[in-house]
Amino acid sequence: MFWKKYRNYIILAIIALILLFSRRFAVIVTDIQWFQALDFFELFWKPIAIQYLFSIIAFILGAVFIYLNLGLLINNLITPEYETKFYETGLAEYADVITSMGKIGRLIISIIISFIWIGSFANIWENIVYVIGSQSTGIVDPIFNIDAVFYLFHLPFLQRLVSPILALLILTIIAVSIIYFSKGLLSWTIFRKYSPLQAPALKHLNYLLSGIFLILTFRFILSLFNLMFSPRGAVYGIGFTDLYISAPVYIILALLSIASLVLTLGNFKWKKYRLSLYCFGGIIAVSILGGIVATAVQSIVVAPNELTREGPFINNHLEMTQKAYGIDDITERTWEIEDNENGTENTIENNVNEDEANQIEEDLDQEEGVPQEEDDAPQEEGSPQEEGVAAPEIIPEVINNVRLLDYRPLRDVYREAQEYRRYYHFNDVDIARYTIDDQYHQVMLAAREMDVDRLPTGAQTAVNRHLKYTHGYGLAMSPVGDLTPDGLPRYFFQDMPVQDHLDMGLERPELYFGELTNDFVIVNSEETEFHYPGQEDVELIYEGESGINMHFMNRLLFALRKFNSFILFSGEFSSESQILFNRNIKERVERIAPFLRYDQDPYLAVADDRLYWIMDAYVETNQFPYSQPFEDSTNYIRNPVKVVIDAYSGTVDFYLIEDDEPFTQALDRAFPDLFSNLDELSKELRAQFRYPEDLFSAQAHILQNYHMENPVIFYNREDAWDIPTENYQNETITMEPYYATLNLGEEERPEFVLMIPYTPVERNNMISWLGARNDGENYGELVLFRFPSGEHIYGPQQIEFRIDQDPQISQQISLWDTRGSRVIRGNLLVIPLENGILYIEPLYLQAEASSFPEMRRVLSFWQGDLVMADTLDEALAMHGVDPEELDLEDPDDIEDIEEIEDLPDTDIAGLDQLSQEALDLYRQADEALRQGNWTEYGATIEELEGVLEEIQLRVDENF
């Protein structure tokens, strides 16, 4: 009867289960083939084997523990009623269900509970790998003198064991106690006197209490070491109160737990069960009292004398934090500046803050027609360098590689000029450097990827998505400082077929793997692949061997994995065809090695006649002793691994660049085939490694306070630094680290440096800058350059204020903004030179209806001299650089610059007056609108229109 009534539902449920398990089976089998194809099979089976082995052991122990407790409970519940019954509660009937269970019922319950319990050990295989493969780091904590490896690996593993075991014991004793009380086998008289009638239940609880006291002992010992991560006190880590109050409390609690354990075990003979309960209550009382005392000591004893009490601990904290972030061995130098004139200037901008700058701008608006004094007037556009101020000492390699291209406007230019078809897309723009024929080039580059989601709706067929449009093609590459007269980038690589102006011999421009390749493709099919467009589309056949052959069994497996019938039934490909999946490079590397954290900005490299993706892999933890957390509680970060992905074949290599990093040392022991030998990497590709921005940003933020090594200075934050701000697209943003070509003084040639400047907190002058070297044997070296004490060096925001306050420059920007265009102020670049600091900011112009920004001007500031020019060379010439060192046709170009740039000045006073008149009319119209005076509003708007037309006329005549 039951079968006939529910037959259809049962059949559907069986089919659903079959499909579910079939898909899971298909995923496992295809994953095995995928890992084998990439030569990373051990990374598939070892984690699974370790996790399942541990889980099985934990499952068996948990099930046995629950089964034995259920058996003991049932045996006690069926004891003759007249011997033990005191009273029953309303829950007794539910407890009777347990007594009716047989061995099978107990086994099923044990299995279910244990299966749920082992979920608390998810991914514990990583802890096991790190513990087994760990070795001494050589760094010991300053309190307990224990190697940092204990805190990094052993302590987290032990905590992961202790917490679930303790939870299981506590939940069991609670459940058992409730059942005993509900059936009347226990009563509250136990606290007054012992009754033999309660013996079976008390004996059972005694077993459980013994286990709890044992685990609590370990828990309190671990808590003692966990004080290394205490947030209480002046600094993160163990402090005065933690060491002298909390640590003794944990020791007392551990001793008390041991004594309770001994007493509880003795109760099997002495029957003093109440004492065990008193011990348990005593542990709770000591824990609460210890917390109260610690809080009181911190508030009453430590806080009023915090620096005195916490001084030695601050010193420990500084030392360990520097080691955790790799800033303990920074090379510090003084950046000596010769003939520095800007340090002696006493202009209002030297110590101006943002509010003062806004007030200055308002004052300037009101002073129409009033000339500034000669000493305070900003350097006019195109005017010669002041006498007595040395010209910038800048060599050609630095000049040619000043980054005038901003990655955000450049990405828009690439998309407009180099995508050609809607299904191509430039996802991101990266920065790199190449040395070709002994010529150094800093470049911006972007991959032209295939995004099949951008195909027209009618072309979104399975054949097109999986067989035809399989790969991207080539790249766009531009020198950072060489632009066309129209302000557009020049190209080293461009177009389709690819044009290689550097003669790098790119033979494999195809990108089968990238940031936008999110779907599978099948290659070597009956349908030839689209290569790139032309007068006639060019087609291609894939020649790689990293795919998986599509014989019938794999057709079936991948059809189940992807839920895609096209794979199973299509006749467009054969058993010789190969499927490429997991093609998104971020997902690809995370699938191979999920225990590493990857930089979210992979960068493209041209090397060895093909394209590669390079990703930085990090190891992070929140378990480094005494170290200050940065983000998401992380207090330790390293970049010991570089990942290289072949954009054509999809092969992945993990290169270990730090041999002494503890996490990767343990991983290398567990997975000997994971890391490739760095010596096997070509010099051409290795030269493209760059210091990662994520790591540098973390180090730079930590260094804002942790450059101070004196505990007193650190406590008072007397020398705290800040990362400066800059203006970008009418917004004030925090400066991002940027790559620059610099001459650091000790090297014969300039080098590729990732840098960020610093200013004092709540001040805008620059005090130092941090650089990470990228080239050759110097890779990874951090250098902190401090400016000489007592000299004023302009900070980035002060330069932005100078630009905003310059009447000619700000008026020129305003005029462009009123002519149907949008001015984009690029990143402000701080370029340290041997005799001063050069500041460069490109200006881009973009029509409102266009996504095609053009660089129209270069703003340059040197030794108090602010200029705006068409090109960087012209700006440097205005600063006094020898024209023969610049890319100018002849020395007379300097005079031409002055003549051209001075033309607008013939009527600049008139434009000033008209601009002020337009502003006044706008304010009048706005006030009339607020008051609802529509007549006056209309008349004022008409008058404003006439003034704006006059401004437009004069601009057209003079610019």
GROMACS .gro file of C-alpha atoms in nm, residues 118-455:
model
  338
  118ILE     CA    1   3.392   1.592   1.320
  119GLY     CA    2   3.274   1.890   1.115
  120SER     CA    3   3.462   2.103   1.367
  121PHE     CA    4   3.785   1.957   1.227
  122ALA     CA    5   3.727   2.083   0.870
  123ASN     CA    6   4.052   2.158   0.683
  124ILE     CA    7   4.262   2.048   0.978
  125TRP     CA    8   4.490   1.881   0.726
  126GLU     CA    9   4.664   2.217   0.680
  127ASN     CA   10   4.748   2.233   1.052
  128ILE     CA   11   4.876   1.876   1.038
  129VAL     CA   12   5.096   1.951   0.737
  130TYR     CA   13   5.247   2.255   0.906
  131VAL     CA   14   5.307   2.071   1.235
  132ILE     CA   15   5.471   1.770   1.069
  133GLY     CA   16   5.687   1.983   0.839
  134SER     CA   17   5.778   2.255   1.087
  135GLN     CA   18   6.127   2.337   1.200
  136SER     CA   19   6.286   2.604   1.415
  137THR     CA   20   6.260   2.961   1.286
  138GLY     CA   21   6.541   3.098   1.499
  139ILE     CA   22   6.302   3.361   1.639
  140VAL     CA   23   6.202   3.319   2.005
  141ASP     CA   24   5.943   3.514   2.199
  142PRO     CA   25   6.092   3.747   2.460
  143ILE     CA   26   5.877   3.621   2.752
  144PHE     CA   27   5.876   3.240   2.746
  145ASN     CA   28   6.178   3.200   2.514
  146ILE     CA   29   5.986   2.960   2.291
  147ASP     CA   30   6.053   2.941   1.918
  148ALA     CA   31   5.797   3.121   1.703
  149VAL     CA   32   5.720   2.792   1.527
  150PHE     CA   33   5.523   2.689   1.835
  151TYR     CA   34   5.289   2.988   1.797
  152LEU     CA   35   5.268   2.961   1.419
  153PHE     CA   36   5.188   2.590   1.393
  154HIS     CA   37   5.168   2.392   1.718
  155LEU     CA   38   4.949   2.625   1.924
  156PRO     CA   39   4.676   2.660   1.655
  157PHE     CA   40   4.675   2.282   1.602
  158LEU     CA   41   4.643   2.208   1.975
  159GLN     CA   42   4.367   2.468   2.010
  160ARG     CA   43   4.177   2.305   1.724
  161LEU     CA   44   4.197   1.973   1.908
  162VAL     CA   45   4.116   2.092   2.258
  163SER     CA   46   3.811   2.307   2.182
  164PRO     CA   47   3.596   2.040   2.008
  165ILE     CA   48   3.690   1.773   2.266
  166LEU     CA   49   3.599   2.002   2.553
  167ALA     CA   50   3.275   2.099   2.382
  168LEU     CA   51   3.183   1.732   2.335
  169LEU     CA   52   3.251   1.654   2.702
  170ILE     CA   53   3.054   1.952   2.831
  171LEU     CA   54   2.754   1.885   2.606
  172THR     CA   55   2.758   1.519   2.707
  173ILE     CA   56   2.765   1.588   3.079
  174ILE     CA   57   2.484   1.843   3.044
  175ALA     CA   58   2.267   1.602   2.844
  176VAL     CA   59   2.334   1.311   3.079
  177SER     CA   60   2.265   1.523   3.388
  178ILE     CA   61   1.932   1.643   3.250
  179ILE     CA   62   1.823   1.286   3.180
  180TYR     CA   63   1.927   1.163   3.525
  181PHE     CA   64   1.743   1.447   3.695
  182SER     CA   65   1.433   1.395   3.478
  183LYS     CA   66   1.416   1.026   3.576
  184GLY     CA   67   1.485   1.094   3.941
  185LEU     CA   68   1.824   0.920   3.953
  186LEU     CA   69   1.976   1.243   4.083
  187SER     CA   70   1.844   1.506   4.320
  188TRP     CA   71   1.974   1.830   4.464
  189THR     CA   72   2.034   1.650   4.795
  190ILE     CA   73   2.375   1.564   4.661
  191PHE     CA   74   2.489   1.907   4.780
  192ARG     CA   75   2.377   1.824   5.135
  193LYS     CA   76   2.480   1.461   5.172
  194TYR     CA   77   2.573   1.161   4.965
  195SER     CA   78   2.311   0.888   4.907
  196PRO     CA   79   2.408   0.542   4.780
  197LEU     CA   80   2.094   0.545   4.567
  198GLN     CA   81   2.256   0.810   4.345
  199ALA     CA   82   2.583   0.620   4.303
  200PRO     CA   83   2.534   0.490   3.944
  201ALA     CA   84   2.454   0.834   3.806
  202LEU     CA   85   2.726   1.007   4.009
  203LYS     CA   86   2.983   0.754   3.895
  204HIS     CA   87   2.891   0.823   3.532
  205LEU     CA   88   2.920   1.198   3.583
  206ASN     CA   89   3.250   1.142   3.762
  207TYR     CA   90   3.396   0.984   3.448
  208LEU     CA   91   3.290   1.285   3.242
  209LEU     CA   92   3.420   1.536   3.498
  210SER     CA   93   3.758   1.363   3.496
  211GLY     CA   94   3.779   1.415   3.120
  212ILE     CA   95   3.671   1.778   3.151
  213PHE     CA   96   3.933   1.853   3.418
  214LEU     CA   97   4.203   1.689   3.206
  215ILE     CA   98   4.114   1.891   2.896
  216LEU     CA   99   4.074   2.209   3.102
  217THR     CA  100   4.431   2.165   3.222
  218PHE     CA  101   4.555   2.171   2.864
  219ARG     CA  102   4.318   2.457   2.782
  220PHE     CA  103   4.456   2.680   3.058
  221ILE     CA  104   4.815   2.603   2.960
  222LEU     CA  105   4.737   2.699   2.600
  223SER     CA  106   4.561   3.014   2.722
  224LEU     CA  107   4.881   3.109   2.902
  225PHE     CA  108   5.071   3.110   2.573
  226ASN     CA  109   4.778   3.274   2.397
  227LEU     CA  110   4.849   3.586   2.603
  228MET     CA  111   5.103   3.664   2.332
  229PHE     CA  112   4.803   3.788   2.135
  230SER     CA  113   4.639   3.989   2.412
  231PRO     CA  114   4.486   4.320   2.293
  232ARG     CA  115   4.490   4.461   2.647
  233GLY     CA  116   4.744   4.724   2.739
  234ALA     CA  117   4.945   4.982   2.551
  235VAL     CA  118   5.040   4.743   2.272
  236TYR     CA  119   4.922   4.419   2.117
  237GLY     CA  120   5.071   4.121   2.296
  238ILE     CA  121   5.151   4.029   2.652
  239GLY     CA  122   5.179   4.334   2.879
  240PHE     CA  123   5.226   4.417   3.244
  241THR     CA  124   4.881   4.300   3.357
  242ASP     CA  125   4.895   3.990   3.139
  243LEU     CA  126   5.233   3.883   3.274
  244TYR     CA  127   5.183   3.960   3.641
  245ILE     CA  128   4.811   3.891   3.680
  246SER     CA  129   4.662   3.687   3.393
  247ALA     CA  130   4.957   3.449   3.354
  248PRO     CA  131   4.960   3.351   3.726
  249VAL     CA  132   4.581   3.311   3.713
  250TYR     CA  133   4.612   3.064   3.424
  251ILE     CA  134   4.884   2.875   3.610
  252ILE     CA  135   4.663   2.858   3.920
  253LEU     CA  136   4.370   2.740   3.707
  254ALA     CA  137   4.585   2.469   3.547
  255LEU     CA  138   4.705   2.350   3.890
  256LEU     CA  139   4.353   2.363   4.023
  257SER     CA  140   4.234   2.154   3.725
  258ILE     CA  141   4.504   1.895   3.793
  259ALA     CA  142   4.407   1.880   4.161
  260SER     CA  143   4.041   1.846   4.062
  261LEU     CA  144   4.133   1.565   3.825
  262VAL     CA  145   4.317   1.378   4.101
  263LEU     CA  146   4.030   1.430   4.343
  264THR     CA  147   3.772   1.319   4.085
  265LEU     CA  148   3.966   1.003   4.009
  266GLY     CA  149   3.990   0.939   4.384
  267ASN     CA  150   3.613   0.968   4.413
  268PHE     CA  151   3.577   0.624   4.260
  269LYS     CA  152   3.709   0.509   4.599
  270TRP     CA  153   3.629   0.796   4.837
  271LYS     CA  154   3.277   0.880   4.706
  272LYS     CA  155   3.329   1.253   4.777
  273TYR     CA  156   3.142   1.362   4.467
  274ARG     CA  157   3.041   1.697   4.608
  275LEU     CA  158   3.406   1.799   4.625
  276SER     CA  159   3.439   1.753   4.248
  277LEU     CA  160   3.148   1.983   4.193
  278TYR     CA  161   3.299   2.233   4.433
  279CYS     CA  162   3.626   2.216   4.241
  280PHE     CA  163   3.443   2.283   3.917
  281GLY     CA  164   3.272   2.580   4.079
  282GLY     CA  165   3.607   2.694   4.219
  283ILE     CA  166   3.761   2.695   3.871
  284ILE     CA  167   3.477   2.912   3.745
  285ALA     CA  168   3.510   3.145   4.046
  286VAL     CA  169   3.889   3.184   4.003
  287SER     CA  170   3.841   3.257   3.632
  288ILE     CA  171   3.587   3.532   3.706
  289LEU     CA  172   3.789   3.674   3.993
  290GLY     CA  173   4.106   3.671   3.783
  291GLY     CA  174   3.933   3.871   3.510
  292ILE     CA  175   3.807   4.126   3.765
  293VAL     CA  176   4.150   4.165   3.926
  294ALA     CA  177   4.319   4.200   3.587
  295THR     CA  178   4.077   4.474   3.485
  296ALA     CA  179   4.127   4.654   3.816
  297VAL     CA  180   4.507   4.635   3.797
  298GLN     CA  181   4.503   4.760   3.440
  299SER     CA  182   4.285   5.058   3.534
  300ILE     CA  183   4.431   5.146   3.875
  301VAL     CA  184   4.797   5.038   3.860
  302VAL     CA  185   4.897   5.035   3.495
  303ALA     CA  186   4.694   5.308   3.323
  304PRO     CA  187   4.816   5.598   3.546
  305ASN     CA  188   5.180   5.490   3.491
  306GLU     CA  189   5.140   5.315   3.157
  307LEU     CA  190   5.470   5.413   2.998
  308THR     CA  191   5.670   5.307   3.304
  309ARG     CA  192   5.481   4.978   3.347
  310GLU     CA  193   5.457   4.888   2.980
  311GLY     CA  194   5.798   5.015   2.863
  312PRO     CA  195   5.977   4.677   2.838
  313PHE     CA  196   5.673   4.520   2.672
  314ILE     CA  197   5.655   4.800   2.414
  315ASN     CA  198   6.014   4.725   2.324
  316ASN     CA  199   5.927   4.355   2.276
  317HIS     CA  200   5.625   4.449   2.067
  318LEU     CA  201   5.831   4.675   1.838
  319GLU     CA  202   6.094   4.410   1.778
  320MET     CA  203   5.850   4.128   1.701
  321THR     CA  204   5.623   4.341   1.480
  322GLN     CA  205   5.919   4.447   1.268
  323LYS     CA  206   6.020   4.083   1.225
  324ALA     CA  207   5.665   3.975   1.141
  325TYR     CA  208   5.637   4.219   0.851
  326GLY     CA  209   5.995   4.188   0.730
  327ILE     CA  210   6.086   4.547   0.813
  328ASP     CA  211   6.348   4.462   1.074
  329ASP     CA  212   6.635   4.471   0.827
  330ILE     CA  213   6.540   4.781   0.626
  331THR     CA  214   6.841   4.971   0.499
  332GLU     CA  215   6.815   5.331   0.620
  333ARG     CA  216   6.988   5.617   0.443
  334THR     CA  217   6.975   5.993   0.442
  335TRP     CA  218   6.871   6.141   0.108
  336GLU     CA  219   7.111   6.433   0.092
  337ILE     CA  220   6.985   6.718  -0.123
  338GLU     CA  221   7.236   6.961  -0.266
  339ASP     CA  222   7.153   7.326  -0.321
  340ASN     CA  223   6.801   7.274  -0.197
  341GLU     CA  224   6.620   7.604  -0.229
  342ASN     CA  225   6.272   7.493  -0.135
  343GLY     CA  226   6.377   7.430   0.221
  344THR     CA  227   6.448   7.800   0.274
  345GLU     CA  228   6.128   7.931   0.123
  346ASN     CA  229   5.888   8.089   0.366
  347THR     CA  230   5.572   8.092   0.159
  348ILE     CA  231   5.230   8.027   0.297
  349GLU     CA  232   5.218   7.692   0.122
  350ASN     CA  233   5.504   7.546   0.325
  351ASN     CA  234   5.283   7.470   0.624
  352VAL     CA  235   4.940   7.507   0.475
  353ASN     CA  236   4.665   7.267   0.559
  354GLU     CA  237   4.357   7.194   0.350
  355ASP     CA  238   4.128   7.440   0.529
  356GLU     CA  239   4.385   7.716   0.497
  357ALA     CA  240   4.425   7.633   0.128
  358ASN     CA  241   4.051   7.668   0.072
  359GLN     CA  242   4.056   8.008   0.244
  360ILE     CA  243   4.346   8.115   0.024
  361GLU     CA  244   4.151   8.021  -0.286
  362GLU     CA  245   3.853   8.227  -0.166
  363ASP     CA  246   4.079   8.526  -0.102
  364LEU     CA  247   4.229   8.494  -0.448
  365ASP     CA  248   3.883   8.493  -0.603
  366GLN     CA  249   3.803   8.822  -0.429
  367GLU     CA  250   4.127   8.993  -0.529
  368GLU     CA  251   4.041   9.046  -0.892
  369GLY     CA  252   4.298   9.244  -1.078
  370VAL     CA  253   4.531   9.278  -0.778
  371PRO     CA  254   4.880   9.154  -0.875
  372GLN     CA  255   5.073   8.945  -0.629
  373GLU     CA  256   5.406   9.052  -0.495
  374GLU     CA  257   5.695   8.931  -0.701
  375ASP     CA  258   5.845   8.711  -0.430
  376ASP     CA  259   5.521   8.524  -0.366
  377ALA     CA  260   5.393   8.494  -0.722
  378PRO     CA  261   5.396   8.142  -0.862
  379GLN     CA  262   5.633   8.080  -1.149
  380GLU     CA  263   5.448   8.177  -1.467
  381GLU     CA  264   5.380   7.919  -1.729
  382GLY     CA  265   5.683   7.906  -1.951
  383SER     CA  266   5.891   8.155  -1.756
  384PRO     CA  267   6.261   8.076  -1.715
  385GLN     CA  268   6.411   7.915  -1.406
  386GLU     CA  269   6.492   8.157  -1.125
  387GLU     CA  270   6.858   8.254  -1.103
  388GLY     CA  271   7.050   8.083  -0.825
  389VAL     CA  272   6.839   7.767  -0.833
  390ALA     CA  273   7.019   7.463  -0.971
  391ALA     CA  274   6.853   7.272  -1.255
  392PRO     CA  275   6.734   6.918  -1.184
  393GLU     CA  276   7.019   6.667  -1.213
  394ILE     CA  277   6.830   6.402  -1.402
  395ILE     CA  278   6.979   6.148  -1.640
  396PRO     CA  279   6.815   6.050  -1.972
  397GLU     CA  280   6.709   5.703  -1.856
  398VAL     CA  281   6.511   5.859  -1.573
  399ILE     CA  282   6.365   6.132  -1.795
  400ASN     CA  283   6.251   5.882  -2.057
  401ASN     CA  284   6.083   5.662  -1.798
  402VAL     CA  285   5.889   5.916  -1.594
  403ARG     CA  286   5.541   5.763  -1.588
  404LEU     CA  287   5.316   6.015  -1.762
  405LEU     CA  288   5.066   5.740  -1.839
  406ASP     CA  289   4.809   5.680  -1.569
  407TYR     CA  290   4.670   5.327  -1.575
  408ARG     CA  291   4.306   5.440  -1.547
  409PRO     CA  292   4.292   5.678  -1.846
  410LEU     CA  293   4.525   5.447  -2.040
  411ARG     CA  294   4.287   5.155  -1.996
  412ASP     CA  295   4.013   5.365  -2.156
  413VAL     CA  296   4.244   5.453  -2.445
  414TYR     CA  297   4.336   5.090  -2.503
  415ARG     CA  298   3.973   4.986  -2.498
  416GLU     CA  299   3.884   5.254  -2.750
  417ALA     CA  300   4.183   5.218  -2.982
  418GLN     CA  301   4.296   4.856  -2.957
  419GLU     CA  302   3.999   4.627  -2.887
  420TYR     CA  303   3.870   4.638  -3.250
  421ARG     CA  304   3.586   4.393  -3.183
  422ARG     CA  305   3.329   4.389  -2.904
  423TYR     CA  306   3.434   4.044  -2.783
  424TYR     CA  307   3.789   4.161  -2.705
  425HIS     CA  308   3.848   4.335  -2.376
  426PHE     CA  309   4.137   4.491  -2.185
  427ASN     CA  310   4.061   4.401  -1.825
  428ASP     CA  311   4.351   4.575  -1.657
  429VAL     CA  312   4.671   4.767  -1.725
  430ASP     CA  313   4.998   4.655  -1.567
  431ILE     CA  314   5.340   4.812  -1.537
  432ALA     CA  315   5.671   4.644  -1.619
  433ARG     CA  316   6.022   4.712  -1.745
  434TYR     CA  317   6.229   4.558  -2.022
  435THR     CA  318   6.589   4.596  -2.128
  436ILE     CA  319   6.619   4.553  -2.506
  437ASP     CA  320   6.958   4.598  -2.676
  438ASP     CA  321   7.088   4.755  -2.355
  439GLN     CA  322   6.806   5.011  -2.363
  440TYR     CA  323   6.592   5.030  -2.051
  441HIS     CA  324   6.217   5.076  -2.103
  442GLN     CA  325   5.951   5.117  -1.838
  443VAL     CA  326   5.621   5.026  -1.996
  444MET     CA  327   5.247   4.989  -1.942
  445LEU     CA  328   5.087   4.681  -2.094
  446ALA     CA  329   4.754   4.504  -2.109
  447ALA     CA  330   4.633   4.170  -2.244
  448ARG     CA  331   4.370   4.166  -2.519
  449GLU     CA  332   4.149   3.891  -2.378
  450MET     CA  333   3.850   3.714  -2.530
  451ASP     CA  334   3.529   3.775  -2.337
  452VAL     CA  335   3.264   3.551  -2.491
  453ASP     CA  336   2.997   3.712  -2.276
  454ARG     CA  337   3.035   4.019  -2.500
  455LEU     CA  338   2.939   3.828  -2.815
   0.00000   0.00000   0.00000
